[in-house]
XYZ file of C-alpha atoms in Angstrom:
679
model
C 7.268 43.325 -44.928
C 5.292 41.477 -42.301
C 1.558 41.049 -42.746
C -0.208 42.661 -39.823
C -3.453 41.711 -38.139
C -4.889 41.282 -34.650
C -6.400 38.297 -32.893
C -9.339 38.438 -30.572
C -6.939 38.299 -27.625
C -5.160 41.547 -28.756
C -1.973 39.838 -29.878
C -0.649 41.418 -33.054
C -0.343 38.762 -35.735
C 3.010 39.840 -37.191
C 6.424 38.248 -37.489
C 9.856 39.602 -38.182
C 11.082 39.246 -41.720
C 14.815 39.577 -42.342
C 15.237 41.191 -38.914
C 12.546 43.870 -39.441
C 9.098 44.305 -37.873
C 7.172 47.223 -39.401
C 4.090 48.236 -37.394
C 3.655 51.748 -38.809
C 0.417 50.787 -40.571
C -1.043 49.242 -37.420
C -3.603 51.482 -35.680
C -2.368 52.049 -32.148
C -4.256 50.200 -29.407
C -3.124 50.430 -25.803
C -4.200 46.788 -25.303
C -2.052 45.402 -28.114
C 0.644 42.852 -27.302
C 3.358 42.310 -29.912
C 5.365 39.100 -29.993
C 8.859 39.561 -31.392
C 9.067 36.192 -33.109
C 10.273 35.444 -36.591
C 13.584 36.079 -38.353
C 16.187 37.807 -36.146
C 19.569 38.678 -37.573
C 22.184 36.335 -36.166
C 25.925 36.948 -35.924
C 27.793 33.929 -34.535
C 30.934 34.455 -32.441
C 30.540 38.217 -32.797
C 29.562 40.829 -30.227
C 28.577 43.792 -32.414
C 29.476 47.217 -31.114
C 26.117 48.708 -30.007
C 27.253 52.224 -30.901
C 28.063 51.207 -34.510
C 25.591 48.419 -35.249
C 22.415 50.403 -35.913
C 22.205 49.948 -39.651
C 19.837 47.958 -41.824
C 22.511 47.205 -44.382
C 24.563 44.842 -42.193
C 24.367 41.311 -43.545
C 24.045 38.653 -40.804
C 25.607 35.204 -40.852
C 22.095 33.800 -41.007
C 18.567 34.379 -39.664
C 17.144 32.524 -36.674
C 13.440 32.113 -36.009
C 13.167 33.018 -32.338
C 12.745 31.029 -30.064
C 14.822 28.592 -32.139
C 18.220 27.389 -30.878
C 21.326 28.104 -32.916
C 22.551 24.564 -32.331
C 22.664 22.642 -35.627
C 22.521 25.764 -37.817
C 24.921 25.800 -40.762
C 27.089 28.849 -41.458
C 29.618 28.695 -44.285
C 29.620 24.912 -44.159
C 30.063 24.835 -40.379
C 27.473 23.133 -38.147
C 27.113 25.243 -35.019
C 27.489 23.611 -31.582
C 25.234 24.370 -28.646
C 27.915 26.462 -26.946
C 29.356 29.767 -28.013
C 28.382 33.433 -28.164
C 26.444 35.526 -30.672
C 24.565 38.739 -31.404
C 20.814 38.837 -32.089
C 19.535 42.003 -33.790
C 16.201 43.333 -35.027
C 14.664 46.681 -36.032
C 11.185 47.817 -35.009
C 9.212 50.501 -36.878
C 6.415 52.237 -34.947
C 3.917 54.890 -36.002
C 4.130 58.397 -34.586
C 1.084 57.782 -32.391
C 2.650 54.623 -30.925
C 5.873 56.477 -30.179
C 4.027 58.818 -27.860
C 3.505 55.938 -25.412
C 5.850 54.436 -22.882
C 6.512 50.786 -23.766
C 7.634 47.696 -21.967
C 9.366 44.620 -23.291
C 9.240 41.257 -21.525
C 12.601 39.542 -21.916
C 12.065 35.795 -21.459
C 14.535 33.219 -20.184
C 17.704 33.370 -22.284
C 20.462 30.785 -21.999
C 22.581 31.463 -20.361
C 23.631 35.150 -20.066
C 22.986 38.290 -22.063
C 23.289 42.075 -22.445
C 20.373 43.927 -24.030
C 20.768 47.231 -25.871
C 18.043 49.530 -27.200
C 19.392 51.991 -29.779
C 22.912 51.390 -28.504
C 22.059 51.912 -24.813
C 22.487 49.031 -22.343
C 19.100 48.585 -20.634
C 19.316 45.089 -19.138
C 21.850 42.436 -18.278
C 21.624 38.892 -16.864
C 24.851 37.240 -15.820
C 28.073 38.171 -17.587
C 28.179 37.146 -21.277
C 31.664 36.743 -22.663
C 33.538 35.362 -25.634
C 35.778 33.592 -23.113
C 34.052 30.615 -21.381
C 36.218 31.170 -18.291
C 34.839 34.696 -17.852
C 31.204 33.869 -18.598
C 28.753 33.941 -15.661
C 25.358 32.352 -16.212
C 22.016 33.594 -14.955
C 18.569 32.985 -16.419
C 15.585 35.094 -15.372
C 12.736 37.013 -16.982
C 12.741 40.800 -16.832
C 10.440 43.673 -17.728
C 12.188 46.644 -19.358
C 10.585 50.072 -19.836
C 11.608 52.274 -22.765
C 10.301 55.213 -24.792
C 10.873 55.100 -28.569
C 12.774 58.199 -29.688
C 12.467 57.710 -33.409
C 10.591 55.848 -36.060
C 13.091 52.949 -36.138
C 14.236 51.254 -32.920
C 17.094 48.759 -32.728
C 16.995 45.810 -30.314
C 20.358 44.077 -29.883
C 21.306 41.174 -27.642
C 24.764 39.873 -26.755
C 24.170 36.261 -25.724
C 26.642 33.600 -24.629
C 25.996 29.997 -23.675
C 28.556 27.451 -22.522
C 26.407 25.321 -20.223
C 22.832 24.712 -21.395
C 21.953 22.397 -24.246
C 19.682 25.092 -25.732
C 21.410 28.424 -26.428
C 19.493 31.630 -27.026
C 15.853 32.579 -26.430
C 13.738 29.975 -24.647
C 10.511 31.889 -25.301
C 9.313 34.794 -27.447
C 9.971 38.362 -26.243
C 6.747 40.367 -25.893
C 6.322 44.103 -26.489
C 3.345 46.124 -25.255
C 2.334 49.505 -23.785
C 3.571 49.765 -20.220
C 0.356 49.003 -18.306
C -0.495 45.816 -20.197
C 2.634 43.822 -19.369
C 2.680 45.139 -15.818
C -0.829 43.831 -15.334
C 0.088 40.522 -17.002
C 3.176 40.286 -14.794
C 1.192 40.982 -11.607
C -1.461 38.414 -12.544
C 1.163 35.819 -13.504
C 3.161 36.395 -10.325
C -0.005 36.228 -8.207
C -0.962 32.966 -9.883
C 2.473 31.471 -9.249
C 2.513 32.656 -5.635
C -0.966 31.256 -5.071
C 0.108 27.902 -6.507
C 3.374 28.014 -4.538
C 1.583 28.773 -1.265
C -1.027 26.081 -1.847
C 1.651 23.482 -2.613
C 3.800 24.354 0.388
C 0.827 24.346 2.754
C -0.405 21.062 1.287
C 3.039 19.505 1.648
C 3.645 20.697 5.225
C 0.141 19.636 6.261
C 0.653 16.112 4.945
C 4.087 15.871 6.565
C 2.365 16.629 9.861
C -0.293 14.069 9.020
C 2.364 11.450 8.317
C 3.957 12.166 11.700
C 0.778 10.856 13.336
C 0.031 8.164 10.698
C 3.447 6.748 9.858
C 2.005 3.530 8.481
C 0.453 5.505 5.614
C 3.450 5.751 3.282
C 1.439 7.356 0.438
C 1.052 10.435 2.676
C 4.847 10.777 3.014
C 5.529 10.629 -0.714
C 2.583 12.872 -1.540
C 3.860 15.493 0.938
C 7.331 15.228 -0.629
C 5.840 15.590 -4.110
C 3.925 18.747 -3.118
C 6.996 20.404 -1.568
C 9.205 19.555 -4.544
C 6.662 20.885 -7.036
C 6.357 24.016 -4.865
C 10.147 24.457 -4.960
C 10.090 24.047 -8.731
C 7.319 26.658 -9.092
C 9.460 29.104 -7.088
C 12.516 28.395 -9.265
C 10.851 28.538 -12.710
C 8.563 30.954 -14.515
C 9.157 34.376 -12.955
C 11.655 32.709 -10.547
C 10.150 34.387 -7.507
C 12.725 32.688 -5.281
C 15.475 34.855 -6.820
C 13.394 37.958 -6.161
C 13.344 37.120 -2.461
C 16.999 36.009 -2.399
C 18.719 37.970 -5.197
C 22.219 37.019 -4.021
C 21.526 33.300 -4.004
C 24.120 31.530 -6.209
C 22.645 30.990 -9.650
C 24.392 27.639 -10.183
C 22.891 26.291 -6.966
C 19.423 27.602 -7.869
C 19.620 25.945 -11.307
C 20.646 22.628 -9.726
C 17.731 22.893 -7.286
C 15.400 23.431 -10.248
C 16.566 20.193 -11.876
C 16.703 18.315 -8.553
C 13.105 19.260 -7.754
C 12.064 17.845 -11.137
C 14.004 14.597 -10.700
C 12.928 13.908 -7.109
C 9.315 15.007 -7.689
C 8.934 12.430 -10.467
C 10.321 9.665 -8.248
C 8.130 10.776 -5.317
C 5.044 10.608 -7.534
C 5.986 7.082 -8.678
C 6.365 5.895 -5.067
C 3.134 7.673 -4.104
C 1.021 5.770 -6.643
C 2.976 2.552 -5.924
C 2.000 2.614 -2.230
C -1.474 3.969 -3.003
C -2.295 0.900 -5.120
C 0.282 -1.482 -3.664
C -1.940 -4.549 -4.230
C -1.715 -4.029 -8.004
C 1.761 -2.514 -8.331
C 4.710 -4.504 -9.641
C 7.589 -4.018 -7.188
C 10.205 -5.092 -9.709
C 9.143 -2.454 -12.229
C 9.071 0.251 -9.545
C 12.533 -0.737 -8.281
C 13.857 -0.689 -11.851
C 12.433 2.786 -12.552
C 13.810 4.166 -9.280
C 17.195 2.587 -10.012
C 17.283 4.234 -13.456
C 16.803 7.691 -11.869
C 19.921 7.395 -9.669
C 22.469 8.363 -12.383
C 20.517 11.570 -13.035
C 20.713 12.510 -9.350
C 24.490 12.072 -9.367
C 24.751 14.087 -12.603
C 23.786 17.184 -10.564
C 27.227 16.985 -8.924
C 28.853 17.695 -12.301
C 29.001 20.972 -14.276
C 25.796 22.455 -15.701
C 26.791 21.584 -19.265
C 26.752 17.904 -18.256
C 23.441 17.534 -16.439
C 21.506 19.787 -18.835
C 22.657 17.549 -21.655
C 21.077 14.533 -19.905
C 17.685 16.160 -19.332
C 16.225 14.592 -22.496
C 17.074 11.148 -21.137
C 15.215 11.913 -17.917
C 12.240 13.202 -19.913
C 12.054 9.801 -21.632
C 12.256 8.108 -18.218
C 9.542 10.449 -16.910
C 7.342 9.413 -19.822
C 7.884 5.750 -18.884
C 6.910 6.555 -15.280
C 3.738 8.312 -16.478
C 2.823 5.342 -18.694
C 3.343 2.919 -15.787
C 1.283 5.145 -13.476
C -1.604 5.150 -15.970
C -1.290 1.385 -16.367
C -1.331 0.928 -12.590
C -4.356 3.219 -12.282
C -6.178 1.220 -14.974
C -5.341 -2.025 -13.192
C -6.629 -0.590 -9.907
C -9.890 0.400 -11.630
C -10.215 -3.081 -13.119
C -9.728 -4.631 -9.669
C -12.207 -2.117 -8.174
C -9.719 -0.576 -5.755
C -10.916 2.225 -3.534
C -10.303 5.757 -4.908
C -9.041 4.469 -8.291
C -11.695 6.468 -10.178
C -10.968 9.606 -8.142
C -7.285 9.318 -9.042
C -8.220 8.956 -12.723
C -10.461 12.028 -12.406
C -7.494 14.071 -11.151
C -5.296 12.767 -13.960
C -8.021 13.683 -16.459
C -8.193 17.262 -15.179
C -4.408 17.649 -15.363
C -4.227 16.114 -18.846
C -7.085 18.328 -20.066
C -5.384 21.475 -18.780
C -2.055 20.580 -20.385
C -3.743 19.583 -23.663
C -5.701 22.851 -23.750
C -2.540 24.908 -23.306
C -0.717 22.909 -25.976
C -3.570 23.347 -28.460
C -3.990 27.049 -27.868
C -0.225 27.581 -28.068
C 0.127 25.569 -31.298
C -2.849 27.475 -32.766
C -1.094 30.760 -31.938
C -3.893 31.708 -29.566
C -3.266 33.506 -26.313
C -5.533 32.804 -23.369
C -5.281 32.031 -19.690
C -2.958 29.081 -19.067
C -4.877 26.279 -17.375
C -1.930 24.009 -16.505
C -1.189 25.578 -13.066
C -4.845 25.361 -12.045
C -5.163 21.837 -13.454
C -2.093 20.844 -11.432
C -3.633 22.322 -8.289
C -6.895 20.419 -8.951
C -4.919 17.225 -9.498
C -3.072 17.663 -6.211
C -6.357 18.486 -4.454
C -7.924 15.231 -5.713
C -4.921 13.279 -4.412
C -5.337 15.020 -1.059
C -9.002 13.920 -1.104
C -7.865 10.339 -1.728
C -5.530 10.423 1.260
C -8.199 12.097 3.397
C -10.600 9.328 2.452
C -8.040 6.693 3.460
C -7.531 8.375 6.813
C -11.279 8.805 7.310
C -11.807 5.115 6.591
C -9.058 4.243 9.048
C -10.753 6.348 11.746
C -14.113 4.821 10.846
C -12.687 1.317 11.166
C -11.104 2.319 14.462
C -14.454 3.571 15.771
C -16.129 0.393 14.568
C -13.545 -1.729 16.360
C -13.949 0.399 19.488
C -17.716 -0.157 19.429
C -17.199 -3.860 18.832
C -14.785 -4.066 21.758
C -17.200 -2.169 23.967
C -20.033 -4.522 23.071
C -17.754 -7.510 23.567
C -16.682 -6.237 26.979
C -20.284 -5.723 28.005
C -21.147 -9.216 26.831
C -18.112 -10.621 28.621
C -19.085 -8.891 31.833
C -22.619 -10.270 31.591
C -21.245 -13.706 30.811
C -18.831 -13.648 33.745
C -21.650 -12.992 36.209
C -23.233 -16.335 35.446
C -20.180 -18.118 34.122
C -20.262 -21.170 36.353
C -23.920 -21.885 35.647
C -23.472 -21.446 31.917
C -20.335 -23.587 31.895
C -22.193 -26.393 33.603
C -25.117 -26.065 31.195
C -22.848 -25.944 28.184
C -20.765 -28.849 29.453
C -23.866 -30.932 29.881
C -25.082 -29.998 26.395
C -21.665 -30.742 24.892
C -21.512 -34.138 26.609
C -24.939 -35.029 25.234
C -23.932 -33.836 21.797
C -20.664 -35.776 22.012
C -22.531 -38.940 22.940
C -24.884 -38.448 19.996
C -21.921 -37.845 17.669
C -20.146 -40.971 18.912
C -23.293 -42.983 18.397
C -23.803 -41.489 14.939
C -20.165 -42.141 14.008
C -20.431 -45.754 15.147
C -23.505 -46.206 12.973
C -21.783 -44.400 10.081
C -18.765 -46.687 10.429
C -21.010 -49.749 10.289
C -22.861 -48.380 7.284
C -19.618 -47.614 5.457
C -18.323 -51.116 6.137
C -21.544 -52.502 4.631
C -21.149 -50.565 1.346
C -17.753 -52.147 0.738
C -17.556 -55.554 -1.008
C -18.079 -58.667 1.125
C -14.599 -59.905 2.202
C -15.770 -63.461 1.583
C -16.355 -62.699 -2.124
C -13.975 -64.886 -4.160
C -13.280 -65.571 -7.843
C -12.022 -68.900 -9.156
C -9.300 -67.302 -11.285
C -8.333 -64.335 -9.032
C -6.879 -63.763 -5.593
C -7.992 -60.546 -3.851
C -6.381 -58.954 -0.788
C -7.696 -55.740 0.790
C -6.290 -53.350 3.386
C -8.626 -50.510 4.499
C -7.732 -48.267 7.471
C -9.479 -44.859 7.692
C -7.832 -42.095 9.694
C -11.062 -41.338 11.596
C -14.170 -43.333 12.375
C -15.241 -42.982 8.747
C -13.037 -42.373 5.745
C -13.005 -40.867 2.284
C -11.708 -43.944 0.404
C -14.006 -46.345 -1.454
C -13.245 -49.529 -3.371
C -15.312 -52.128 -5.214
C -14.776 -55.323 -7.237
C -17.331 -57.634 -8.822
C -17.992 -60.000 -11.705
C -19.389 -58.052 -14.675
C -19.900 -61.156 -16.762
C -18.314 -64.542 -17.101
C -14.547 -64.045 -17.232
C -14.678 -60.217 -16.764
C -14.014 -58.621 -13.329
C -14.275 -54.857 -12.739
C -12.130 -53.118 -10.074
C -12.801 -49.600 -8.760
C -10.887 -47.411 -6.265
C -11.779 -43.797 -5.375
C -10.237 -41.206 -3.039
C -12.508 -38.297 -2.045
C -10.974 -35.003 -0.980
C -10.512 -34.549 2.762
C -11.232 -37.100 5.464
C -13.576 -37.615 8.368
C -17.352 -37.168 8.256
C -17.365 -34.964 5.143
C -15.260 -37.401 3.141
C -17.359 -40.273 4.485
C -20.515 -38.626 3.139
C -18.793 -38.143 -0.207
C -18.056 -41.890 -0.375
C -21.764 -42.573 0.171
C -22.558 -40.350 -2.812
C -19.803 -41.961 -4.919
C -21.070 -45.430 -3.988
C -24.651 -44.464 -4.883
C -23.830 -43.005 -8.285
C -21.268 -45.688 -9.204
C -23.632 -48.471 -8.181
C -26.247 -47.259 -10.681
C -23.893 -47.555 -13.676
C -21.202 -50.038 -12.717
C -22.864 -53.059 -14.406
C -23.098 -51.329 -17.785
C -21.026 -53.213 -20.329
C -19.010 -50.348 -21.731
C -15.435 -49.133 -21.983
C -13.806 -47.793 -18.835
C -13.516 -44.240 -20.185
C -17.248 -44.167 -21.031
C -18.019 -45.385 -17.518
C -16.029 -42.495 -16.004
C -17.705 -40.003 -18.359
C -21.125 -41.205 -17.132
C -19.990 -41.011 -13.517
C -18.580 -37.497 -13.993
C -21.838 -36.293 -15.601
C -23.930 -37.674 -12.730
C -21.659 -36.114 -10.085
C -21.676 -32.734 -11.868
C -25.464 -32.794 -12.252
C -26.344 -33.706 -8.682
C -23.505 -32.265 -6.607
C -22.205 -29.285 -8.603
C -23.011 -26.818 -5.797
C -21.029 -28.879 -3.286
C -17.834 -28.779 -5.404
C -17.321 -32.490 -4.774
C -14.222 -33.827 -6.548
C -12.362 -37.101 -6.253
C -9.751 -39.179 -8.019
C -10.442 -42.750 -9.041
C -9.350 -45.630 -11.248
C -11.518 -48.294 -12.908
C -10.044 -51.536 -14.325
C -11.698 -54.253 -16.370
C -9.894 -57.638 -16.301
C -10.940 -59.729 -19.300
C -9.604 -63.194 -18.457
C -11.125 -64.623 -21.642
C -8.957 -62.409 -23.875
C -6.053 -61.932 -21.434
C -6.478 -58.166 -21.461
C -6.466 -55.352 -18.890
C -8.439 -52.190 -19.705
C -8.280 -49.150 -17.452
C -9.003 -45.425 -17.130
C -7.591 -43.238 -14.343
C -9.271 -39.948 -13.387
C -6.488 -37.940 -11.755
C -5.433 -40.879 -9.588
C -1.754 -41.338 -8.736
C 0.048 -44.009 -10.755
C -0.682 -47.592 -9.657
C 1.544 -50.694 -9.699
C 1.043 -53.525 -12.227
C 3.437 -56.500 -12.372
C 3.279 -58.184 -15.805
C 5.431 -61.278 -16.174
C 7.312 -60.146 -13.056
C 8.161 -56.695 -14.470
C 6.663 -53.554 -12.905
C 4.504 -51.280 -15.060
C 2.842 -48.017 -14.018
C -0.849 -47.437 -14.585
C -0.649 -43.694 -15.296
C -3.514 -41.209 -14.998
C -5.453 -40.768 -18.251
C -7.681 -37.802 -17.387
C -8.602 -35.123 -14.837
C -10.270 -35.810 -11.504
C -14.031 -36.401 -11.386
C -16.204 -33.333 -10.754
C -13.728 -30.761 -12.066
C -15.805 -29.797 -15.103
C -18.985 -31.105 -16.730
C -17.530 -32.252 -20.040
C -14.121 -33.923 -20.065
C -12.467 -36.892 -21.732
C -10.836 -39.892 -20.037
C -8.318 -42.029 -21.855
C -8.829 -45.770 -22.308
C -5.708 -47.900 -21.953
C -5.243 -51.563 -22.936
C -2.524 -53.938 -21.634
C -1.870 -57.686 -21.724
C -2.914 -59.587 -18.583
C -1.618 -63.111 -18.017
C -1.681 -65.642 -15.170
C 0.694 -64.653 -12.369
C 0.240 -60.919 -13.033
C -0.519 -58.715 -10.025
C -2.205 -55.317 -9.596
C -1.765 -53.110 -6.529
C -4.223 -50.212 -6.258
C -3.685 -47.743 -3.388
C -4.622 -44.234 -2.287
C -2.334 -41.322 -1.405
C -2.845 -41.975 2.309
C -0.095 -44.600 1.913
C 2.289 -42.843 -0.471
C 2.054 -39.429 1.256
C 2.261 -40.622 4.860
C 5.113 -38.791 6.631
C 7.417 -39.952 9.390
C 8.572 -37.930 12.395
C 11.120 -36.075 10.198
C 8.275 -35.033 7.819
C 9.617 -37.249 5.019
C 7.018 -38.903 2.728
C 6.847 -42.680 2.337
C 6.726 -42.200 -1.448
C 5.786 -44.203 -4.542
C 9.353 -45.405 -5.096
C 9.424 -47.081 -1.654
C 6.057 -48.761 -2.350
C 7.366 -50.207 -5.620
C 10.601 -51.327 -3.978
C 8.852 -53.218 -1.130
C 6.339 -54.882 -3.475
C 9.049 -55.921 -5.928
C 11.166 -57.364 -3.123
C 8.238 -59.554 -2.004
C 6.991 -60.553 -5.439
C 7.772 -64.222 -4.751
C 5.625 -64.126 -1.608
C 1.889 -64.791 -1.697
C -0.395 -61.858 -2.485
C -1.543 -61.598 1.150
C 2.019 -61.646 2.493
C 3.219 -59.018 0.007
C 0.434 -56.733 1.213
C 1.362 -57.509 4.827
C 5.032 -56.664 4.189
C 4.066 -53.317 2.634
C 1.779 -52.356 5.536
C 4.381 -53.484 8.049
C 7.111 -51.430 6.378
C 4.770 -48.431 6.313
C 4.167 -48.770 10.070
C 7.895 -48.916 10.844
C 8.526 -45.878 8.621
C 5.704 -43.890 10.261
C 6.908 -44.520 13.786
C 5.161 -42.232 16.286
C 3.981 -39.787 13.626
C 0.215 -39.306 13.320
C -1.689 -40.915 10.477
C -2.486 -38.077 8.082
C -5.043 -39.616 5.697
C -7.146 -42.676 4.997
C -5.125 -45.709 3.852
C -6.533 -48.175 1.295
C -4.902 -50.963 -0.715
C -6.644 -53.326 -3.148
C -4.401 -56.123 -4.483
C -5.426 -58.608 -7.213
C -3.533 -61.587 -8.716
C -4.470 -63.905 -11.610
C -3.864 -67.345 -10.178
C -1.433 -69.531 -12.045
C -2.846 -72.821 -13.253
C -1.257 -75.904 -11.676
C 1.337 -77.457 -13.962
């Protein structure tokens, strides 16, 4: 026999054993609720005759723990499918005192049709259960049945058939209680569902109206759709209030609407959060998730047995959508997006409500279900988010209106004395322009003075220079000098930008390079010193530049160089072109960085051409770059010419290529040749 006890919530702690629930020893309490879970007798592919079945001695095919499905059960070596028909039977024993009361039994959702008999009398029917699938008519809905026990033992018998759903039999546990208790529970439950349904429908319709006036706010559209779909689902599940209002509505259509509301609501929620945090959302992932939902939508066009079978697949997809939504919310919080914490707060409330219901259900406790209220709070927080977006939009609109008003007032005041002010401003601008021209002329003279003296010559080397800034002053700087007997150091730098700013940078580069250029050290150490000085003094200005430094040791016949982010330069050794590649990052990028030190042979007749990107990146009228390959080609073609003529040919070819296109950057070219000794 079952062990009997009561919980604090007046649910009798008793389960059926071998199809029997004996409550004769339980003191009667009009507030007791009795769950009819446990071992029900199960007869597969049999509809027992209700008039002849009321006996305890009948041996069932097996016992099923309601609300367990019969699918997968084994009977005489046969594994049962999800479809078929069967009889569920149990016997209830009540004390004499309990039999004096009028009782009610809550029949939960049963898939997918049934007839219910009490002591052989048909008291309830949903759909038309049948042993023939062609004659079966499905309908799933809860019902409250009133009965008065006539004797000590009462038989409950169900004829159930299922040919469509993937879960046959009881979906929940039937509940037995004195009449007033379940009526009150039913009224409270229905009121709660209607309250939630009304709130969702009002929220959805309100936001549809809001979207009509704010059609740029796509989150409002998908939130309104989500609310309406969840409202439809509330009306089609639970007590299925929709079927109370429209009892003749086709059950198959209602069941499809129930699934459709679930499918489309999930997609609407995904699109809602996607547009809510569109800066952080991954469009490819969203498109993929939406694409994966399409087959489930089309499955609703097929028979019920097909689309109910696929529901587990959509649950997995729904889980993936939830995980992505949480990830997107976390990313929005990390990037400090507006309302990201409020969204998380709503998710936390919903998750807490669902978790509470799961815990209390798994602990066999019975208390008020918090999930509907948590869902309403979640939807309310999302409505707050959208309201905040709209409020901010109105606030920005008001701010712009005020700004326009102030601007109009200022414009009106300005117009009244426009001619006088224009004359005054024109005079001031002319004076300023004259000062700028004078300052630029002086700056140009100063910059020309910081460059090496053109008359500087070396007995062993020829030097040819071409320097043509785009503006009055430029951002290119070059230098060459005798370090010691037989060692000449070359330096070429290209500061970012052009004009006055770049010109000032070259002054700074000249100043810092001048203080270290005579140090007898390797080229990479020289650049490391220069980088440290630039970082120390000009870090706040973010001054960066590329450069190359070359030491020509004529005593040893060697060329040493280091290139800090500079484009590759041209070196002709024994008439063959070699590229002087970059060996490190540009100067000023970071405080500590290494610069490679390269060593090459350098012999009489060898030439070096150092240039800035103002030459290689100059574009013609068709926006085609001059390019490094063209530079190498022109220089190689004129290798037999003198150093000065080879430079002249390159500059001439560049001018023809440029045509009428504007000069885009400063152009600098430093060419050096080791003179051949007379034979």
